[in-house]
XYZ file of C-alpha atoms in Angstrom:
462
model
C 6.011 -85.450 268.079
C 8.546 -82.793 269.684
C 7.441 -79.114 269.566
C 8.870 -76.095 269.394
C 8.005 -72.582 269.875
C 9.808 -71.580 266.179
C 11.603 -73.572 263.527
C 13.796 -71.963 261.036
C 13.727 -73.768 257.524
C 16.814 -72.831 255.243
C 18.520 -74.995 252.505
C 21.820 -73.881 253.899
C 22.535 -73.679 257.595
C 26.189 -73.211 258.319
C 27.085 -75.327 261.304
C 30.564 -75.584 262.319
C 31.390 -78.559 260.223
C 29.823 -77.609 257.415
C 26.581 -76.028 255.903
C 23.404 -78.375 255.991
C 19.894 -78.342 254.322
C 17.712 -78.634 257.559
C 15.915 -77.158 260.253
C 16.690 -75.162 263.596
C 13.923 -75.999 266.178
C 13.949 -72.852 269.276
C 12.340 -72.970 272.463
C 12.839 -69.611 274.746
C 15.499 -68.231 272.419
C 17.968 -71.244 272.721
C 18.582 -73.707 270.066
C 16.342 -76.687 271.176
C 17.061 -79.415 268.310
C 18.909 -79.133 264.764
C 17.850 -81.342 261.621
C 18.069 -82.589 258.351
C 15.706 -81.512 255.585
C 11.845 -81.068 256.352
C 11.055 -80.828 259.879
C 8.398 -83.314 258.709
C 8.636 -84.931 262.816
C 8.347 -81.665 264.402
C 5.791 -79.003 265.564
C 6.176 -75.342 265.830
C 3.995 -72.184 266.783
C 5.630 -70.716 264.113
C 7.810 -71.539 261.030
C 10.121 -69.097 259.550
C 10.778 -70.262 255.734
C 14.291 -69.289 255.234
C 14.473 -72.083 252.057
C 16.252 -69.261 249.616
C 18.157 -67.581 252.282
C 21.795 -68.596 253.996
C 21.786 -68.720 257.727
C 24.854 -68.256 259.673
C 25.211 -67.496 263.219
C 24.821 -64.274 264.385
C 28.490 -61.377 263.800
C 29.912 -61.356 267.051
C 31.559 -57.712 266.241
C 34.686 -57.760 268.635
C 35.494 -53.991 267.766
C 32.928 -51.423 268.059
C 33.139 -47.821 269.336
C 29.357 -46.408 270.561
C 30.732 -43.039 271.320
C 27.972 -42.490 273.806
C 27.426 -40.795 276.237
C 30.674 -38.255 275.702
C 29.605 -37.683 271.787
C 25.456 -38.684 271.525
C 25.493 -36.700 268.306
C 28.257 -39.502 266.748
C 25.797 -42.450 268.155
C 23.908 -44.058 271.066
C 23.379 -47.330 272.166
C 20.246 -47.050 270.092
C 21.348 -46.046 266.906
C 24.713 -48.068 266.937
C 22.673 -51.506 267.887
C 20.015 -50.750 264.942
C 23.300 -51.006 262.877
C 24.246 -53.916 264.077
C 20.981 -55.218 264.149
C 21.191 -54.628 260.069
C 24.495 -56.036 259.629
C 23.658 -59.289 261.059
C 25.625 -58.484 264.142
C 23.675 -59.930 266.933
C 26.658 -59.466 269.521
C 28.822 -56.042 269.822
C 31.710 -55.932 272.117
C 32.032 -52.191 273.060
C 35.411 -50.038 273.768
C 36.098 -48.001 276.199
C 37.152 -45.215 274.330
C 34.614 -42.523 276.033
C 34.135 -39.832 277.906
C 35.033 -40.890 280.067
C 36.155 -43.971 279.507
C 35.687 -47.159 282.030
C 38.829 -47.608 283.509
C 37.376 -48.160 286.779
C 34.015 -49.767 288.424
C 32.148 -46.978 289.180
C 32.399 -45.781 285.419
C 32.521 -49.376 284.111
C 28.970 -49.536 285.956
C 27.576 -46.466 284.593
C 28.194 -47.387 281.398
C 26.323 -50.374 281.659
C 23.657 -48.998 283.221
C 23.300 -46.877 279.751
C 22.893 -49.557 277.741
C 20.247 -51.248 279.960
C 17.326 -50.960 277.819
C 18.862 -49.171 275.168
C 20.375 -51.973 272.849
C 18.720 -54.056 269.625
C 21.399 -56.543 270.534
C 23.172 -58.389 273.383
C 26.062 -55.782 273.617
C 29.621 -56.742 276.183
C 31.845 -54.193 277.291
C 35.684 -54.175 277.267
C 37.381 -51.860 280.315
C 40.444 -49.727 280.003
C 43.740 -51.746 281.175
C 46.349 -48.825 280.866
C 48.659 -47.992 283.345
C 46.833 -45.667 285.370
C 44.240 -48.446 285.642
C 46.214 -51.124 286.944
C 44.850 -50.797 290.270
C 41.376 -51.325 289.340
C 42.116 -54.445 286.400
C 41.552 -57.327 288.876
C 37.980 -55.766 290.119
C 37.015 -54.411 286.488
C 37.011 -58.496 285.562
C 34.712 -59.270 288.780
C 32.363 -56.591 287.499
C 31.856 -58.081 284.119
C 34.613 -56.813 281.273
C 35.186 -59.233 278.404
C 38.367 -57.793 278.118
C 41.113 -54.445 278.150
C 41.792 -52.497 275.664
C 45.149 -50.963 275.491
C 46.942 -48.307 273.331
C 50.393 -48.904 272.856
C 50.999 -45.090 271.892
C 49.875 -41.870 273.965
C 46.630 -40.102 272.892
C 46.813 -37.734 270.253
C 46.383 -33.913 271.675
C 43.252 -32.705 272.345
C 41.463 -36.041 272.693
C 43.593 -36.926 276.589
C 40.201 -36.932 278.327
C 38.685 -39.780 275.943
C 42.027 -41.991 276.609
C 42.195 -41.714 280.661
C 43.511 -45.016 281.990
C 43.720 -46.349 278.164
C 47.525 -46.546 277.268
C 50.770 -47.556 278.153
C 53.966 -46.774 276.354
C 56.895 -47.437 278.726
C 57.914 -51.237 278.579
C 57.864 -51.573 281.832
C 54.456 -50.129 282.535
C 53.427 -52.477 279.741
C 54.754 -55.458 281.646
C 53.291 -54.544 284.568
C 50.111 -53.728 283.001
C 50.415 -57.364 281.225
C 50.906 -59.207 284.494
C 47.556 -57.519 286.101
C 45.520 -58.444 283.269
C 47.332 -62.062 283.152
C 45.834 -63.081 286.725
C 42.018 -62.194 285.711
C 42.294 -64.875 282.488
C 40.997 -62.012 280.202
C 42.338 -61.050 277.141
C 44.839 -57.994 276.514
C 43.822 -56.118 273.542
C 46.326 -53.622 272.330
C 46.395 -50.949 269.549
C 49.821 -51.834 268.559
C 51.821 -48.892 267.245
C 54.844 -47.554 268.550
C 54.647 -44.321 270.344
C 58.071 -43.139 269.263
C 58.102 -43.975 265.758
C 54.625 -42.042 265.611
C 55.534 -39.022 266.768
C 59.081 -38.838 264.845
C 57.394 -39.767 261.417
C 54.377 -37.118 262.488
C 56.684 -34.317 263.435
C 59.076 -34.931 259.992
C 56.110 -34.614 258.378
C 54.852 -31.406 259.925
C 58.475 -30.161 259.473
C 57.873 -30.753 255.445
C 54.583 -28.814 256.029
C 52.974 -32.089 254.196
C 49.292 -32.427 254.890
C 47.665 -34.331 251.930
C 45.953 -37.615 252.488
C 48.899 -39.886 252.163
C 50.244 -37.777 255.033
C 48.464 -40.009 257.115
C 49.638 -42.905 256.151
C 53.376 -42.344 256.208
C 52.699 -40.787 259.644
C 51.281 -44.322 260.591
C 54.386 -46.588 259.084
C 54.690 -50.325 258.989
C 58.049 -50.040 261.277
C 55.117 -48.661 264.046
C 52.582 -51.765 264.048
C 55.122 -54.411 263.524
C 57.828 -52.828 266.354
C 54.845 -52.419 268.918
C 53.763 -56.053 267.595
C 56.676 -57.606 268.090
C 57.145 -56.127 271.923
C 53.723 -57.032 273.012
C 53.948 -60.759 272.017
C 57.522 -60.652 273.691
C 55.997 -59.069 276.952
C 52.899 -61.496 276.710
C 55.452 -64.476 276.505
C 57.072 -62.986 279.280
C 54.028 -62.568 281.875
C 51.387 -65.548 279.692
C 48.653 -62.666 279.772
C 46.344 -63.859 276.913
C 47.407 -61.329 273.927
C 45.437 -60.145 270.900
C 46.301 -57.571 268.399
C 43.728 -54.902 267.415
C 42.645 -54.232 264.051
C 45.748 -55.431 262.200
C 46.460 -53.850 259.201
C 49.347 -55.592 257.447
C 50.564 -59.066 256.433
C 53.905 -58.742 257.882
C 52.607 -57.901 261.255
C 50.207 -61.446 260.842
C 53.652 -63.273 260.195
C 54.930 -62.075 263.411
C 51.577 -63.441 265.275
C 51.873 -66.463 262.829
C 55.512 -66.829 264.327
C 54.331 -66.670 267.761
C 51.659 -69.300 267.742
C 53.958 -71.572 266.310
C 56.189 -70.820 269.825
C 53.205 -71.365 271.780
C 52.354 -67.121 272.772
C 48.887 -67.177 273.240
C 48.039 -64.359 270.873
C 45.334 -63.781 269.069
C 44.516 -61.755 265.853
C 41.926 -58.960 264.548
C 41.369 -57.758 261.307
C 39.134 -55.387 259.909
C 37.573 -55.225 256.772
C 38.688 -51.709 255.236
C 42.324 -53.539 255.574
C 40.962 -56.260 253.515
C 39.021 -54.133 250.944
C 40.640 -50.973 250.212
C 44.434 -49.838 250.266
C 46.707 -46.915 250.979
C 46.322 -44.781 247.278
C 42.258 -45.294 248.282
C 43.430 -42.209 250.906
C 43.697 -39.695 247.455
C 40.166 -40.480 246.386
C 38.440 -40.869 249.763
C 40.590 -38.448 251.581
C 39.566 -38.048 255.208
C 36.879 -40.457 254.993
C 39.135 -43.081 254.834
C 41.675 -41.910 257.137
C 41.380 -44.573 259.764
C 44.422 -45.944 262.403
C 46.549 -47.758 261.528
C 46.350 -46.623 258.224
C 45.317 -48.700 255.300
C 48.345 -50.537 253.482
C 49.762 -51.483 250.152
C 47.991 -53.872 247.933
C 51.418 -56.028 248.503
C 50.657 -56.094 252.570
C 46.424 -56.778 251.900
C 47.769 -60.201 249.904
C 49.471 -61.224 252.687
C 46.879 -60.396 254.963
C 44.694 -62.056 253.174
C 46.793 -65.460 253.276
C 46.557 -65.021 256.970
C 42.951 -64.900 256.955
C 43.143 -68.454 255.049
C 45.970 -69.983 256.949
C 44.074 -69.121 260.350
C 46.422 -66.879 261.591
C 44.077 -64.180 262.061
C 41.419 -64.950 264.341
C 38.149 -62.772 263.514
C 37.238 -59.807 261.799
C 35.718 -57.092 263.796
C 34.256 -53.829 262.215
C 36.154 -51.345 264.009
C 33.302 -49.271 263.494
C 34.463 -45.399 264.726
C 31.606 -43.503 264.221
C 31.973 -39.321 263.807
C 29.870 -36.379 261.870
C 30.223 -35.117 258.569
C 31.494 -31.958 259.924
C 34.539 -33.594 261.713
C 35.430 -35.600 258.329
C 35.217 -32.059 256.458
C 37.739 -30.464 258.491
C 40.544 -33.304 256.239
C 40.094 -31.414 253.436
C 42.381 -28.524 254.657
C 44.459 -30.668 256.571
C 44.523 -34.462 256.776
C 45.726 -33.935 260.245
C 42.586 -32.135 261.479
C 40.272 -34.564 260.440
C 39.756 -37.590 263.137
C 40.832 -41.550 262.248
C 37.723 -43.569 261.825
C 34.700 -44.629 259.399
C 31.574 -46.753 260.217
C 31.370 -50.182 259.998
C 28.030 -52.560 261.506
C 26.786 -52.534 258.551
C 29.180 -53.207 255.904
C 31.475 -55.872 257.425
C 29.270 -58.744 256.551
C 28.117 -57.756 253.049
C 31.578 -57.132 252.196
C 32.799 -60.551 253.548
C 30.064 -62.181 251.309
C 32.193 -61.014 248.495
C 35.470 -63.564 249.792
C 33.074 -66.147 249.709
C 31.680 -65.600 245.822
C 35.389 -64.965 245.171
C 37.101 -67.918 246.725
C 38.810 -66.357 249.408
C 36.613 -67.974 252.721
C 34.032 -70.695 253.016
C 31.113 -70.673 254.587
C 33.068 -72.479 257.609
C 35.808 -69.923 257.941
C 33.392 -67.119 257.608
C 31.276 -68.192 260.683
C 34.761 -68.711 262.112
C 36.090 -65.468 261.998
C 32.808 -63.849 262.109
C 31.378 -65.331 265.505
C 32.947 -68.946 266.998
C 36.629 -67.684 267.649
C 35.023 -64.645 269.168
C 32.924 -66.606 271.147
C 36.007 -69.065 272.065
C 38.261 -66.253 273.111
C 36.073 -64.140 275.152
C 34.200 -66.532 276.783
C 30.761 -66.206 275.205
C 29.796 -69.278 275.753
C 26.312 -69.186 274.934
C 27.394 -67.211 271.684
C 28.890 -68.058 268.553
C 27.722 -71.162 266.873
C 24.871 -72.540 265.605
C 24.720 -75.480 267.884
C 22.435 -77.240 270.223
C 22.029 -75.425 273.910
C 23.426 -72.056 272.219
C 21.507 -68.504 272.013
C 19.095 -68.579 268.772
C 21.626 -65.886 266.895
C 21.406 -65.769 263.187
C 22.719 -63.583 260.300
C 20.288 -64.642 257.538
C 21.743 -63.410 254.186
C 20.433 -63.189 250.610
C 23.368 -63.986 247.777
C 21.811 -61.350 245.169
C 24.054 -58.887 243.536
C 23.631 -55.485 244.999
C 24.983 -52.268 246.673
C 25.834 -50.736 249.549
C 23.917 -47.217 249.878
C 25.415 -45.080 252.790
C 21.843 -43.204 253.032
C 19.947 -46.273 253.724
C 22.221 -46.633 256.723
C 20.773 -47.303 260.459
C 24.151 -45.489 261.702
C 24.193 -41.548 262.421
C 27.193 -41.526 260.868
C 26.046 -42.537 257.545
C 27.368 -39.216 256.084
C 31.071 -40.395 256.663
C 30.694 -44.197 255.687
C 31.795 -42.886 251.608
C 34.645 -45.718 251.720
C 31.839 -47.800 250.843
C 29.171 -46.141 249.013
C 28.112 -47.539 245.622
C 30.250 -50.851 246.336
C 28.679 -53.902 244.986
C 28.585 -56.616 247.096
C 27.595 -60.515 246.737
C 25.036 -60.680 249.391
C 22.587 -58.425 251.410
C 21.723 -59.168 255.067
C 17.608 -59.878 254.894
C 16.865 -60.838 258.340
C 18.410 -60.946 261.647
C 17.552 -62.926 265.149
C 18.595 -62.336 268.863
C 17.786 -65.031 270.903
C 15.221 -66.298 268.375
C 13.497 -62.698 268.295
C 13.820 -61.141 264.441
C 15.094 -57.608 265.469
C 15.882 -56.899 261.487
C 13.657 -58.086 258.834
C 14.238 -56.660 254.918
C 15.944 -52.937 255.478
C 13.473 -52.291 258.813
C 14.738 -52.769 262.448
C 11.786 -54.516 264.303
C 10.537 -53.934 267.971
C 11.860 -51.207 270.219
C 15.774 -51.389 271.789
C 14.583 -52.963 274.653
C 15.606 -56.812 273.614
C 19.461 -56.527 273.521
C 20.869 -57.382 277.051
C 24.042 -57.065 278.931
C 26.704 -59.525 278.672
C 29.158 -60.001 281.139
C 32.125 -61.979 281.475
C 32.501 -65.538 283.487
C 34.584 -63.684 286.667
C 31.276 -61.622 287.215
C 29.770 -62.485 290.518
């Protein structure tokens, strides 16, 4: 009789082909044997009864912003991986947005060394690939990135320090920029907006002395995203870097990715689920709390986004969650432009996404798909992302009971600003969640210290 060190008993275990009523047998945090209905054959040390539960594999959450250590009182790896832990995300990819930021080794390395010992969850790291960092992209890979993040559009004024070696706006710095981070096989992962349509809409704007909510959004047009769109996956035909668009926030920009994979670019696509969830007239109830860039969209451009979700053109959904303090939210209420762009997300994206499923909208397939194997696919995670023999014991076990979100409950320090959400009802609740076979969140309470989350670094690492 086989035996395992932990079997997992659900009713409904999504595996990539479809969800099954079996068993998951672990041995040393790795998926040792998979089966259908009683594990009648097999012995464990323990058994988990999951029988009314839904297990999928673990959120891979490809867009997550720790703050630390420039802004502690925003979050820490400690408090942002409880989050996670809560949300079912058993993976975060972290940006570089900082200070300072990890556009080189030295601070790529440091800010690894702060997570060491610090996480709930296995936690990446993405590196800056602006222009000023060009000379340090090809050793940034050997030390471990998943990826670069890019902003198409110069850093808004008084934030320069947190965007060193993060942006690019001339084309040709782009291109170059694009051919670096072609020749270390990682990804190129851009904030697409264009720099000069930002600051003309911003400045008319200021001219007409405008500084309601909606401000925001007209400040952050379509013409931006899809413009800067458009010229990446031109410049990423040009130079075959591997392309993926941030946080995209409209249909029409997904047609233009949908477009390009039918020419053969290989681009990629994020979404996030505010874009999916809430739209741009949301801004006059939420005000700065749901000021976020880009900007949320019509209810016209969430349909089409939508469609993209179903077709496959976008690729995963990542939480973009942007922590900040109540007090920086407040300052929107004078002035939409003195408030910063960002709300919390770990622990919402999932719950939300639950809601596509009771509505239609996603199977359990496509949301393990956008939720953890693309991820996994695209940056390399091979040990991540599905709920397969050989692969790291991650799981998101969920509960399909009607309920709400409550912002207080929150693991996040910046549970104050996550209002977006507050009070919505939701299918499903996230009751348990594994790393590596290890429960790290069981029924509202993080378990064990933030010592069990490790490093992840990408396949160039030596």
């Amino acid at each position: 009789m086989p035996s395992y060190e932990q079997i997992l008993r659900s009713h409904t275990i999504v595996l990539p082909d479809g969800p099954i009523d079996g068993w998951i047998g672990i041995n040393d945090g790795v998926i040792a044997a998979l089966g259908y209905g009683d594990p009648n054959d097999a012995d464990a040390d323990q058994l988990d009864d999951l029988s009314d539960y839904v297990v999928l594999p673990g959120v891979i959450d490809t867009h997550v912003h720790i703050r630390y250590p420039g802004h502690p009182e925003r979050e820490d790896f400690v408090t942002g991986s409880a989050a996670a832990a809560a949300g079912g995300v058993t993976t975060i990819l972290e940006m570089p947005i900082s200070v300072p930021p990890t556009w080189n080794v030295d601070l790529f390395e440091k800010r690894v060394d702060m997570a060491q010992g610090r996480t709930h969850v296995d936690i990446g790291f993405y590196a800056a690939g602006g222009y000023q960092a060009i000379p340090h992209i090809g050793q940034l890979a050997e030390a471990g990135a998943v990826g670069y993040k890019i902003f198409l559009h110069r850093p808004q004024k008084g934030r320069e320090h947190e965007f060193e070696g993060l942006w690019a706006v001339e084309t040709g710095h782009i291109v170059q920029v694009f051919e670096a981070i072609a020749k270390t096989g990682l990804k190129a992962c851009v904030h697409a907006e264009d720099d000069e349509l930002l600051h003309y809409a911003q400045e008319r704007l200021e001219q007409q002395h405008r500084t309601d909510p909606l401000a925001h959004v007209e400040g952050h047009p379509l013409l931006a995203e899809t413009l800067s769109v458009q010229r990446a996956i031109m410049i990423a035909k040009h130079t075959g870097a591997r392309l993926s668009i941030c946080h995209l926030s409209s249909g029409t920009g997904a047609d233009l990715v949908r477009r390009a994979k039918a020419d053969g670019v290989p681009v990629t696509a994020e979404t996030c689920p505010h874009y999916l969830t809430r739209v741009d007239t949301d801004m006059n109830a939420y005000g700065a709390y749901a000021k976020i860039n880009p900007p949320l969209r019509s209810q016209f451009e969430q349909d089409l986004l939508w469609a993209a979700i179903q077709d496959g053109t976008v690729d995963f959904i990542g939480s973009d969650h942007a922590p900040y303090t109540r007090e920086e939210k407040e300052r929107g209420r004078e002035s939409i432009w003195a408030a910063p762009a960002g709300c919390p997300g770990l622990e919402t994206t999932l719950p939300l996404l639950l809601n596509g499923v009771t509505a239609g909208r996603l199977a359990w397939t496509d949301l393990a798909r956008l939720t953890a194997s693309k991820a996994a696919d695209e940056f390399g995670l091979a040990s991540k992302g599905r709920i397969a023999l050989g692969r790291d014991a991650d799981f998101a076990v969920v509960e399909m009971t009607d309920t709400t979100i409550k912002a207080p409950t929150m693991q996040t320090k910046s549970r104050e600003t996550a209002l977006i959400y507050d009070g919505q009802p939701v299918a499903g609740r996230v009751a348990k969640t594994y790393v590596r076979g290890t429960l790290v969140y069981d029924d509202g309470h993080v378990i064990g210290d933030a010592r069990h989350g490790k490093v992840l670094r990408s396949r160039r690492h030596q």
